[in-house]
């Protein structure tokens, strides 16, 4: 084996080691609480060695989540192009999102980035945002096309509906336990049942609520700044 | 004014100053990235002075979020006891949760606690968990009673449905902008429309999806560890 090839392989191995250590630390301590120093220590190498491969924590995070985010978007584009009804498409999209559920990837877009240095945040957002934006657009398209086909209801603000659905899924970061009693596919079924069918018969909806809302005691109404006093 | 009264008032004022500074820092930097030192500095007092009032960051956080959490539970109990139909109750509960939306409060239960010292986390959870558990139970009760009354659909796993609804709302932490174009009440309407009525006519649901799912090309199926290869 040529010396140059050996060197490339060693360099590749080092990169992978750094990524593996960083992923474990980000997962356990959160991105905001993990320094380049921590990563170097966990890998058993010098801080400078980490910087040689990755100029910042942000670059490591981007490298970690890029493949997952790309899979998320690619899969969604395949689902949009598939010759299925809009209801099936909705199920597949939900299943796809939840099966690819990844706490580190989610951290990138969201949780981990509050409180970190501005430069770090900028570099991560610059990389991740366009992909995530494309992903959200796919979801909006799914809902709008479903409505045009007469199968899904026409929603006033499809983008907010998408935020609701993705939020519902992404909040798994805060409660989902892989060792717990419910599988990801079990969650898909419950969530699909909720967002596809809703909790109420649509036919009851319009008449059931209007009159009551107009006649409520004020103690039931929260205001934007707290509950109304009794 | 007696000396003792003056001292009590001064002490009360100092407590409030510390809470105000801490809230601002938690909000901006996140709980995990804010030290007692930071809080002391922001208040212009000594670190020891902060410790005199609050033994840990956790105690400050508890003090900040307790009133909000109590309002959340109290309001939900009023809504459960109100003489309204289950559909109205669902709307009111959703409105109540979203109107009381508070990023610092949410941090307590969730975001901010990853990566902080074990003792801090334990003390916060011990305080906050029972209230939040009670709150979740109220939501489960709402959904189960609605089903018993024949107005809401009977859901297989009401607790997961509650996690879905609260997750949908709580994810606002990651995108809601008070200065943005959509108000909290506008979000309530869209979310209610989604979870009450669903995206699909329930009548179409059972027949529309079964046959298609059985005949999908494998490239559309994500596996638990990534997308299937094309």
Short mmCIF file of C-alpha atoms in Angstrom, two decimals:
data_model
loop_
_atom_site.label_atom_id
_atom_site.label_comp_id
_atom_site.label_asym_id
_atom_site.label_seq_id
_atom_site.Cartn_x
_atom_site.Cartn_y
_atom_site.Cartn_z
CA UNK A 1 0.00 0.00 0.00
CA UNK A 2 1.39 3.43 -0.95
CA UNK A 3 2.35 5.84 1.83
CA UNK A 4 -0.07 8.42 0.54
CA UNK A 5 -3.00 6.01 0.60
CA UNK A 6 -2.10 4.94 4.13
CA UNK A 7 -2.05 8.55 5.21
CA UNK A 8 -5.47 9.18 3.67
CA UNK A 9 -6.90 6.16 5.43
CA UNK A 10 -5.45 7.21 8.76
CA UNK A 11 -6.84 10.69 8.30
CA UNK A 12 -10.24 9.24 7.45
CA UNK A 13 -10.16 7.05 10.55
CA UNK A 14 -9.26 10.02 12.73
CA UNK A 15 -12.20 11.99 11.35
CA UNK A 16 -14.55 9.14 12.10
CA UNK A 17 -13.20 8.80 15.64
CA UNK A 18 -13.77 12.49 16.29
CA UNK A 19 -17.31 12.30 14.93
CA UNK A 20 -18.13 9.23 17.03
CA UNK A 21 -16.82 10.85 20.24
CA UNK A 22 -18.60 14.11 19.47
CA UNK A 23 -21.90 12.36 18.76
CA UNK A 24 -21.76 10.54 22.08
CA UNK A 25 -21.00 13.79 23.95
CA UNK A 26 -23.63 15.86 22.12
CA UNK A 27 -26.18 13.16 22.86
CA UNK A 28 -25.31 12.93 26.54
CA UNK A 29 -24.45 16.53 27.47
CA UNK A 30 -26.10 18.52 24.70
CA UNK A 31 -24.27 20.46 22.02
CA UNK A 32 -24.13 23.69 24.01
CA UNK A 33 -22.33 21.99 26.89
CA UNK A 34 -19.70 20.19 24.83
CA UNK A 35 -16.42 21.93 24.04
CA UNK A 36 -13.74 21.03 21.50
CA UNK A 37 -11.64 20.26 24.56
CA UNK A 38 -14.18 17.68 25.78
CA UNK A 39 -14.16 16.05 22.36
CA UNK A 40 -10.35 15.92 22.21
CA UNK A 41 -10.23 14.38 25.68
CA UNK A 42 -12.83 11.77 24.83
CA UNK A 43 -10.83 10.81 21.71
CA UNK A 44 -7.56 10.77 23.61
CA UNK A 45 -5.99 13.31 21.24
CA UNK A 46 -4.86 16.92 21.49
CA UNK A 47 -7.22 19.83 21.08
CA UNK A 48 -5.11 21.05 18.16
CA UNK A 49 -5.65 17.76 16.40
CA UNK A 50 -9.39 18.23 16.51
CA UNK A 51 -9.06 21.76 15.11
CA UNK A 52 -6.92 20.39 12.29
CA UNK A 53 -9.92 18.43 11.02
CA UNK A 54 -12.77 20.65 12.16
CA UNK A 55 -12.38 24.42 12.66
CA UNK A 56 -15.33 24.52 15.11
CA UNK A 57 -17.91 22.47 17.00
CA UNK A 58 -20.40 23.65 14.41
CA UNK A 59 -18.50 21.93 11.62
CA UNK A 60 -18.57 18.68 13.56
CA UNK A 61 -22.29 18.99 14.15
CA UNK A 62 -22.94 19.71 10.47
CA UNK A 63 -20.92 16.65 9.46
CA UNK A 64 -22.91 14.53 11.91
CA UNK A 65 -26.36 15.56 10.80
CA UNK A 66 -25.94 16.20 7.09
CA UNK A 67 -26.44 12.57 6.01
CA UNK A 68 -29.55 12.19 8.16
CA UNK A 69 -31.05 15.45 6.90
CA UNK A 70 -30.36 14.49 3.31
CA UNK A 71 -32.08 11.13 3.83
CA UNK A 72 -35.04 12.99 5.33
CA UNK A 73 -35.43 15.20 2.27
CA UNK A 74 -34.70 12.49 -0.31
CA UNK A 75 -37.25 10.15 1.22
CA UNK A 76 -39.87 12.86 1.32
CA UNK A 77 -39.30 13.63 -2.36
CA UNK A 78 -39.73 9.95 -3.22
CA UNK A 79 -42.96 9.88 -1.22
CA UNK A 80 -44.27 12.98 -3.01
CA UNK A 81 -43.53 11.43 -6.38
CA UNK A 82 -45.10 8.05 -5.54
CA UNK A 83 -48.32 7.03 -7.24
CA UNK A 84 -50.44 6.70 -4.08
CA UNK A 85 -53.45 8.50 -2.65
CA UNK A 86 -52.88 11.59 -0.50
CA UNK A 87 -53.95 9.66 2.62
CA UNK A 88 -51.31 7.00 2.07
CA UNK A 89 -48.81 9.74 1.32
CA UNK A 90 -49.60 11.37 4.65
CA UNK A 91 -49.09 8.08 6.47
CA UNK A 92 -45.80 7.42 4.68
CA UNK A 93 -44.48 10.91 5.37
CA UNK A 94 -45.29 10.61 9.06
CA UNK A 95 -43.74 7.15 9.25
CA UNK A 96 -40.66 8.35 7.41
CA UNK A 97 -40.14 11.28 9.77
CA UNK A 98 -40.62 9.27 12.94
CA UNK A 99 -38.52 6.32 11.81
CA UNK A 100 -35.64 8.62 11.01
CA UNK A 101 -36.04 10.30 14.34
CA UNK A 102 -32.61 11.26 15.60
CA UNK A 103 -31.98 13.37 18.64
CA UNK A 104 -28.63 14.71 17.50
CA UNK A 105 -30.07 15.75 14.16
CA UNK A 106 -32.95 17.51 15.87
CA UNK A 107 -30.56 19.31 18.16
CA UNK A 108 -29.01 20.93 15.16
CA UNK A 109 -32.11 22.57 13.96
CA UNK A 110 -33.38 23.46 17.34
CA UNK A 111 -32.58 22.59 20.90
CA UNK A 112 -28.82 22.67 20.99
CA UNK A 113 -28.35 25.98 19.28
CA UNK A 114 -29.74 28.33 21.87
CA UNK A 115 -26.99 29.84 23.95
CA UNK A 116 -24.10 28.87 21.70
CA UNK A 117 -21.72 31.34 20.11
CA UNK A 118 -23.17 33.38 17.28
CA UNK A 119 -20.56 32.22 14.74
CA UNK A 120 -21.22 28.57 15.49
CA UNK A 121 -24.92 29.08 15.13
CA UNK A 122 -24.59 30.97 11.88
CA UNK A 123 -22.44 28.31 10.27
CA UNK A 124 -24.75 25.49 11.31
CA UNK A 125 -27.89 27.31 10.24
CA UNK A 126 -26.38 28.21 6.90
CA UNK A 127 -25.78 24.54 6.17
CA UNK A 128 -28.90 23.05 7.66
CA UNK A 129 -31.62 25.60 6.98
CA UNK A 130 -31.93 25.18 3.20
CA UNK A 131 -32.37 21.41 3.57
CA UNK A 132 -34.87 21.79 6.38
CA UNK A 133 -36.72 24.49 4.48
CA UNK A 134 -36.94 22.17 1.47
CA UNK A 135 -38.27 19.47 3.77
CA UNK A 136 -40.99 21.72 5.17
CA UNK A 137 -41.95 22.76 1.65
CA UNK A 138 -42.42 19.10 0.71
CA UNK A 139 -44.85 18.70 3.60
CA UNK A 140 -46.81 21.79 2.58
CA UNK A 141 -46.98 20.43 -0.96
CA UNK A 142 -48.30 17.10 0.35
CA UNK A 143 -51.13 18.82 2.20
CA UNK A 144 -51.99 21.23 -0.61
CA UNK A 145 -52.01 18.54 -3.29
CA UNK A 146 -54.14 16.34 -1.06
CA UNK A 147 -56.67 19.15 -0.77
CA UNK A 148 -56.61 19.80 -4.51
CA UNK A 149 -57.33 16.11 -5.05
CA UNK A 150 -60.36 16.45 -2.78
CA UNK A 151 -59.10 13.87 -0.31
CA UNK A 152 -57.59 16.06 2.41
CA UNK A 153 -59.42 19.01 3.89
CA UNK A 154 -58.42 22.45 2.70
CA UNK A 155 -56.52 24.02 5.59
CA UNK A 156 -56.32 27.78 6.14
CA UNK A 157 -52.63 27.83 6.87
CA UNK A 158 -50.89 24.67 5.60
CA UNK A 159 -47.51 25.83 6.87
CA UNK A 160 -48.81 26.05 10.44
CA UNK A 161 -50.35 22.62 10.02
CA UNK A 162 -46.93 21.33 9.01
CA UNK A 163 -45.33 23.00 12.04
CA UNK A 164 -47.96 21.29 14.19
CA UNK A 165 -47.28 17.85 12.71
CA UNK A 166 -43.50 18.14 12.81
CA UNK A 167 -43.63 19.61 16.32
CA UNK A 168 -45.73 16.69 17.49
CA UNK A 169 -43.08 14.34 16.11
CA UNK A 170 -40.01 16.30 17.15
CA UNK A 171 -41.23 16.62 20.72
CA UNK A 172 -40.37 12.93 21.00
CA UNK A 173 -36.90 14.22 21.92
CA UNK A 174 -38.39 15.02 25.31
CA UNK A 175 -40.20 11.82 26.14
CA UNK A 176 -39.49 8.97 23.76
CA UNK A 177 -37.58 6.12 25.37
CA UNK A 178 -36.29 3.47 22.94
CA UNK A 179 -36.40 0.99 25.84
CA UNK A 180 -39.99 1.96 26.72
CA UNK A 181 -43.22 0.11 26.00
CA UNK A 182 -44.17 1.97 22.79
CA UNK A 183 -42.33 1.44 19.51
CA UNK A 184 -41.77 4.18 16.94
CA UNK A 185 -44.22 2.42 14.62
CA UNK A 186 -46.78 2.35 17.43
CA UNK A 187 -46.36 6.09 17.77
CA UNK A 188 -46.80 6.50 14.01
CA UNK A 189 -50.16 4.72 14.22
CA UNK A 190 -51.47 6.86 17.09
CA UNK A 191 -50.25 10.11 15.54
CA UNK A 192 -51.63 9.22 12.12
CA UNK A 193 -54.96 8.31 13.65
CA UNK A 194 -55.03 11.71 15.38
CA UNK A 195 -53.98 13.97 12.52
CA UNK A 196 -55.79 12.09 9.76
CA UNK A 197 -59.06 11.34 11.50
CA UNK A 198 -59.10 13.99 14.21
CA UNK A 199 -60.65 13.62 17.62
CA UNK A 200 -64.12 14.77 16.65
CA UNK A 201 -66.48 13.94 13.84
CA UNK A 202 -66.11 16.90 11.51
CA UNK A 203 -69.86 17.02 11.12
CA UNK A 204 -70.35 17.77 14.81
CA UNK A 205 -67.70 20.44 14.88
CA UNK A 206 -69.40 23.50 13.45
CA UNK A 207 -72.53 23.42 15.50
CA UNK A 208 -71.19 21.99 18.75
CA UNK A 209 -68.93 24.77 19.81
CA UNK A 210 -70.09 28.20 18.66
CA UNK A 211 -72.96 28.90 21.04
CA UNK A 212 -71.13 27.60 24.07
CA UNK A 213 -68.06 29.75 23.52
CA UNK A 214 -70.23 32.85 23.49
CA UNK A 215 -71.69 32.06 26.92
CA UNK A 216 -68.67 31.11 29.01
CA UNK A 217 -68.03 32.37 32.53
CA UNK A 218 -64.93 34.64 32.46
CA UNK A 219 -63.06 32.41 34.94
CA UNK A 220 -62.60 29.87 32.16
CA UNK A 221 -60.78 32.27 29.89
CA UNK A 222 -57.03 32.49 30.19
CA UNK A 223 -55.63 35.78 29.01
CA UNK A 224 -52.32 36.12 27.24
CA UNK A 225 -50.66 37.11 30.53
CA UNK A 226 -52.08 34.55 32.94
CA UNK A 227 -55.43 33.22 34.06
CA UNK A 228 -58.30 35.55 34.70
CA UNK A 229 -58.92 35.96 38.41
CA UNK A 230 -61.86 34.06 39.83
CA UNK B 1 -41.63 51.68 59.53
CA UNK B 2 -40.02 49.10 61.87
CA UNK B 3 -36.50 47.94 61.16
CA UNK B 4 -37.61 44.35 60.84
CA UNK B 5 -40.25 45.19 58.25
CA UNK B 6 -37.72 47.20 56.27
CA UNK B 7 -35.34 44.27 56.32
CA UNK B 8 -38.06 41.90 55.10
CA UNK B 9 -38.93 44.25 52.27
CA UNK B 10 -35.31 44.63 51.26
CA UNK B 11 -34.88 40.87 51.29
CA UNK B 12 -38.01 40.44 49.18
CA UNK B 13 -36.75 43.01 46.71
CA UNK B 14 -33.41 41.27 46.43
CA UNK B 15 -35.13 37.95 45.73
CA UNK B 16 -37.17 39.55 42.98
CA UNK B 17 -34.09 41.15 41.45
CA UNK B 18 -32.32 37.80 41.35
CA UNK B 19 -35.34 36.13 39.76
CA UNK B 20 -35.66 38.86 37.13
CA UNK B 21 -31.98 38.66 36.19
CA UNK B 22 -32.06 34.86 36.13
CA UNK B 23 -35.17 34.78 33.94
CA UNK B 24 -33.56 37.09 31.42
CA UNK B 25 -30.38 34.97 31.32
CA UNK B 26 -32.22 31.61 31.13
CA UNK B 27 -34.32 32.98 28.31
CA UNK B 28 -31.35 34.29 26.34
CA UNK B 29 -28.62 31.73 27.02
CA UNK B 30 -30.58 28.71 28.19
CA UNK B 31 -30.59 27.29 31.69
CA UNK B 32 -27.68 24.94 31.08
CA UNK B 33 -25.41 27.82 30.03
CA UNK B 34 -26.20 30.14 32.92
CA UNK B 35 -24.15 29.92 36.12
CA UNK B 36 -24.85 31.40 39.55
CA UNK B 37 -21.87 33.62 38.77
CA UNK B 38 -23.57 34.98 35.65
CA UNK B 39 -26.68 35.73 37.65
CA UNK B 40 -24.73 37.50 40.40
CA UNK B 41 -22.92 39.58 37.80
CA UNK B 42 -26.13 40.56 36.03
CA UNK B 43 -27.61 41.65 39.37
CA UNK B 44 -24.48 43.52 40.37
CA UNK B 45 -24.15 41.53 43.59
CA UNK B 46 -21.75 38.96 44.96
CA UNK B 47 -22.06 35.27 44.17
CA UNK B 48 -22.38 34.56 47.91
CA UNK B 49 -25.38 36.84 48.05
CA UNK B 50 -27.17 34.79 45.44
CA UNK B 51 -26.41 31.58 47.35
CA UNK B 52 -27.80 33.15 50.49
CA UNK B 53 -31.24 33.28 48.87
CA UNK B 54 -31.04 30.30 46.54
CA UNK B 55 -28.80 27.30 47.22
CA UNK B 56 -28.67 26.38 43.51
CA UNK B 57 -29.69 27.36 39.99
CA UNK B 58 -32.36 24.72 40.25
CA UNK B 59 -34.04 26.53 43.15
CA UNK B 60 -34.15 29.71 41.11
CA UNK B 61 -35.69 27.90 38.16
CA UNK B 62 -38.30 26.26 40.38
CA UNK B 63 -39.23 29.63 41.85
CA UNK B 64 -39.56 31.08 38.36
CA UNK B 65 -41.79 28.41 36.92
CA UNK B 66 -43.91 27.30 39.87
CA UNK B 67 -46.56 30.04 39.52
CA UNK B 68 -46.95 29.40 35.80
CA UNK B 69 -47.23 25.64 36.25
CA UNK B 70 -49.79 26.06 38.99
CA UNK B 71 -51.87 28.34 36.76
CA UNK B 72 -51.63 25.70 34.02
CA UNK B 73 -53.03 22.96 36.29
CA UNK B 74 -55.64 25.15 38.02
CA UNK B 75 -57.03 26.36 34.71
CA UNK B 76 -57.20 22.84 33.34
CA UNK B 77 -59.12 21.68 36.41
CA UNK B 78 -61.61 24.53 35.95
CA UNK B 79 -62.03 23.56 32.31
CA UNK B 80 -62.64 19.90 33.23
CA UNK B 81 -65.29 20.92 35.72
CA UNK B 82 -67.07 23.33 33.38
CA UNK B 83 -70.49 22.45 32.06
CA UNK B 84 -69.59 22.43 28.36
CA UNK B 85 -69.47 19.80 25.63
CA UNK B 86 -66.25 17.80 25.19
CA UNK B 87 -65.51 19.62 21.92
CA UNK B 88 -65.63 23.01 23.61
CA UNK B 89 -63.55 21.58 26.42
CA UNK B 90 -60.93 20.47 23.93
CA UNK B 91 -60.81 23.94 22.39
CA UNK B 92 -60.55 25.62 25.78
CA UNK B 93 -57.77 23.30 26.95
CA UNK B 94 -55.76 23.93 23.80
CA UNK B 95 -56.31 27.68 24.05
CA UNK B 96 -55.35 27.64 27.71
CA UNK B 97 -52.10 25.79 27.06
CA UNK B 98 -51.04 27.95 24.15
CA UNK B 99 -51.99 31.25 25.80
CA UNK B 100 -49.91 30.37 28.84
CA UNK B 101 -47.04 29.39 26.61
CA UNK B 102 -43.81 30.34 28.34
CA UNK B 103 -40.39 29.35 27.16
CA UNK B 104 -38.75 29.47 30.56
CA UNK B 105 -41.46 27.26 32.04
CA UNK B 106 -41.05 24.77 29.21
CA UNK B 107 -37.32 24.70 29.74
CA UNK B 108 -37.88 23.37 33.20
CA UNK B 109 -39.72 20.32 32.13
CA UNK B 110 -37.60 19.65 29.14
CA UNK B 111 -35.06 21.47 27.09
CA UNK B 112 -32.84 23.10 29.64
CA UNK B 113 -32.32 20.08 31.83
CA UNK B 114 -30.23 17.93 29.57
CA UNK B 115 -26.56 18.24 30.41
CA UNK B 116 -26.96 19.96 33.75
CA UNK B 117 -25.67 18.57 37.02
CA UNK B 118 -27.56 15.58 38.36
CA UNK B 119 -28.42 17.27 41.68
CA UNK B 120 -29.87 20.30 39.95
CA UNK B 121 -31.95 18.11 37.70
CA UNK B 122 -33.23 15.97 40.53
CA UNK B 123 -34.35 18.93 42.61
CA UNK B 124 -36.14 20.57 39.69
CA UNK B 125 -37.83 17.37 38.60
CA UNK B 126 -38.95 16.58 42.13
CA UNK B 127 -40.75 19.91 42.30
CA UNK B 128 -42.11 20.11 38.79
CA UNK B 129 -42.96 16.53 37.85
CA UNK B 130 -46.00 16.02 40.13
CA UNK B 131 -47.66 19.17 38.79
CA UNK B 132 -46.91 18.31 35.20
CA UNK B 133 -48.07 14.73 35.73
CA UNK B 134 -51.34 16.05 37.16
CA UNK B 135 -51.66 18.28 34.12
CA UNK B 136 -51.18 15.37 31.70
CA UNK B 137 -53.72 13.33 33.66
CA UNK B 138 -56.28 16.12 33.22
CA UNK B 139 -55.76 15.97 29.46
CA UNK B 140 -56.19 12.20 29.41
CA UNK B 141 -59.38 12.61 31.44
CA UNK B 142 -60.68 15.18 28.93
CA UNK B 143 -60.17 12.80 26.04
CA UNK B 144 -61.57 9.75 27.82
CA UNK B 145 -64.66 11.54 29.10
CA UNK B 146 -65.24 12.98 25.63
CA UNK B 147 -65.19 9.45 24.22
CA UNK B 148 -67.52 8.16 26.95
CA UNK B 149 -69.93 10.95 26.07
CA UNK B 150 -69.86 9.77 22.45
CA UNK B 151 -68.55 13.09 21.13
CA UNK B 152 -64.85 12.38 20.78
CA UNK B 153 -63.52 9.28 19.08
CA UNK B 154 -62.25 6.48 21.30
CA UNK B 155 -58.47 6.54 20.98
CA UNK B 156 -56.30 3.45 21.49
CA UNK B 157 -53.71 5.21 23.60
CA UNK B 158 -55.05 8.48 25.05
CA UNK B 159 -51.77 9.22 26.79
CA UNK B 160 -49.88 9.16 23.49
CA UNK B 161 -52.56 11.39 22.01
CA UNK B 162 -51.93 13.84 24.84
CA UNK B 163 -48.18 13.70 24.23
CA UNK B 164 -48.90 14.45 20.57
CA UNK B 165 -51.08 17.46 21.36
CA UNK B 166 -48.79 18.91 24.01
CA UNK B 167 -45.74 18.26 21.83
CA UNK B 168 -47.38 20.11 18.96
CA UNK B 169 -47.92 23.08 21.29
CA UNK B 170 -44.62 22.93 23.13
CA UNK B 171 -42.65 22.85 19.91
CA UNK B 172 -43.62 26.50 19.58
CA UNK B 173 -40.46 27.10 21.64
CA UNK B 174 -38.56 26.42 18.45
CA UNK B 175 -40.38 28.57 15.95
CA UNK B 176 -42.93 30.90 17.51
CA UNK B 177 -42.02 34.55 17.19
CA UNK B 178 -44.18 36.96 19.21
CA UNK B 179 -43.31 39.66 16.65
CA UNK B 180 -44.24 37.39 13.73
CA UNK B 181 -47.39 37.42 11.58
CA UNK B 182 -49.34 34.73 13.48
CA UNK B 183 -50.85 35.35 16.90
CA UNK B 184 -51.12 32.69 19.60
CA UNK B 185 -54.90 32.68 19.10
CA UNK B 186 -54.37 32.18 15.37
CA UNK B 187 -52.23 29.15 16.20
CA UNK B 188 -54.94 27.85 18.54
CA UNK B 189 -57.44 27.95 15.66
CA UNK B 190 -55.22 26.07 13.23
CA UNK B 191 -54.17 23.47 15.80
CA UNK B 192 -57.74 22.95 16.97
CA UNK B 193 -58.91 22.56 13.42
CA UNK B 194 -56.23 19.92 12.87
CA UNK B 195 -56.65 17.83 16.01
CA UNK B 196 -60.43 18.10 16.25
CA UNK B 197 -61.37 17.65 12.60
CA UNK B 198 -58.29 15.88 11.26
CA UNK B 199 -56.92 16.19 7.77
CA UNK B 200 -59.02 13.47 6.22
CA UNK B 201 -62.70 12.61 6.28
CA UNK B 202 -62.83 9.72 8.73
CA UNK B 203 -65.15 7.90 6.35
CA UNK B 204 -62.47 7.75 3.66
CA UNK B 205 -59.79 6.58 6.02
CA UNK B 206 -60.42 2.87 6.40
CA UNK B 207 -60.72 1.99 2.76
CA UNK B 208 -58.32 4.48 1.21
CA UNK B 209 -55.07 3.24 2.62
CA UNK B 210 -55.02 -0.52 3.26
CA UNK B 211 -54.63 -1.89 -0.27
CA UNK B 212 -52.04 0.66 -1.27
CA UNK B 213 -49.78 0.03 1.69
CA UNK B 214 -49.63 -3.64 0.79
CA UNK B 215 -48.36 -2.89 -2.71
CA UNK B 216 -45.62 -0.33 -2.17
CA UNK B 217 -42.21 -0.45 -3.85
CA UNK B 218 -39.55 -1.06 -1.17
CA UNK B 219 -37.74 2.21 -1.98
CA UNK B 220 -40.57 4.08 -0.28
CA UNK B 221 -40.11 2.33 3.03
CA UNK B 222 -37.70 3.88 5.50
CA UNK B 223 -36.29 1.38 7.94
CA UNK B 224 -35.56 2.18 11.57
CA UNK B 225 -31.89 2.79 10.68
CA UNK B 226 -32.15 4.86 7.51
CA UNK B 227 -33.82 4.76 4.13
CA UNK B 228 -33.93 1.55 2.16
CA UNK B 229 -31.47 1.68 -0.74
CA UNK B 230 -32.94 2.37 -4.14
#
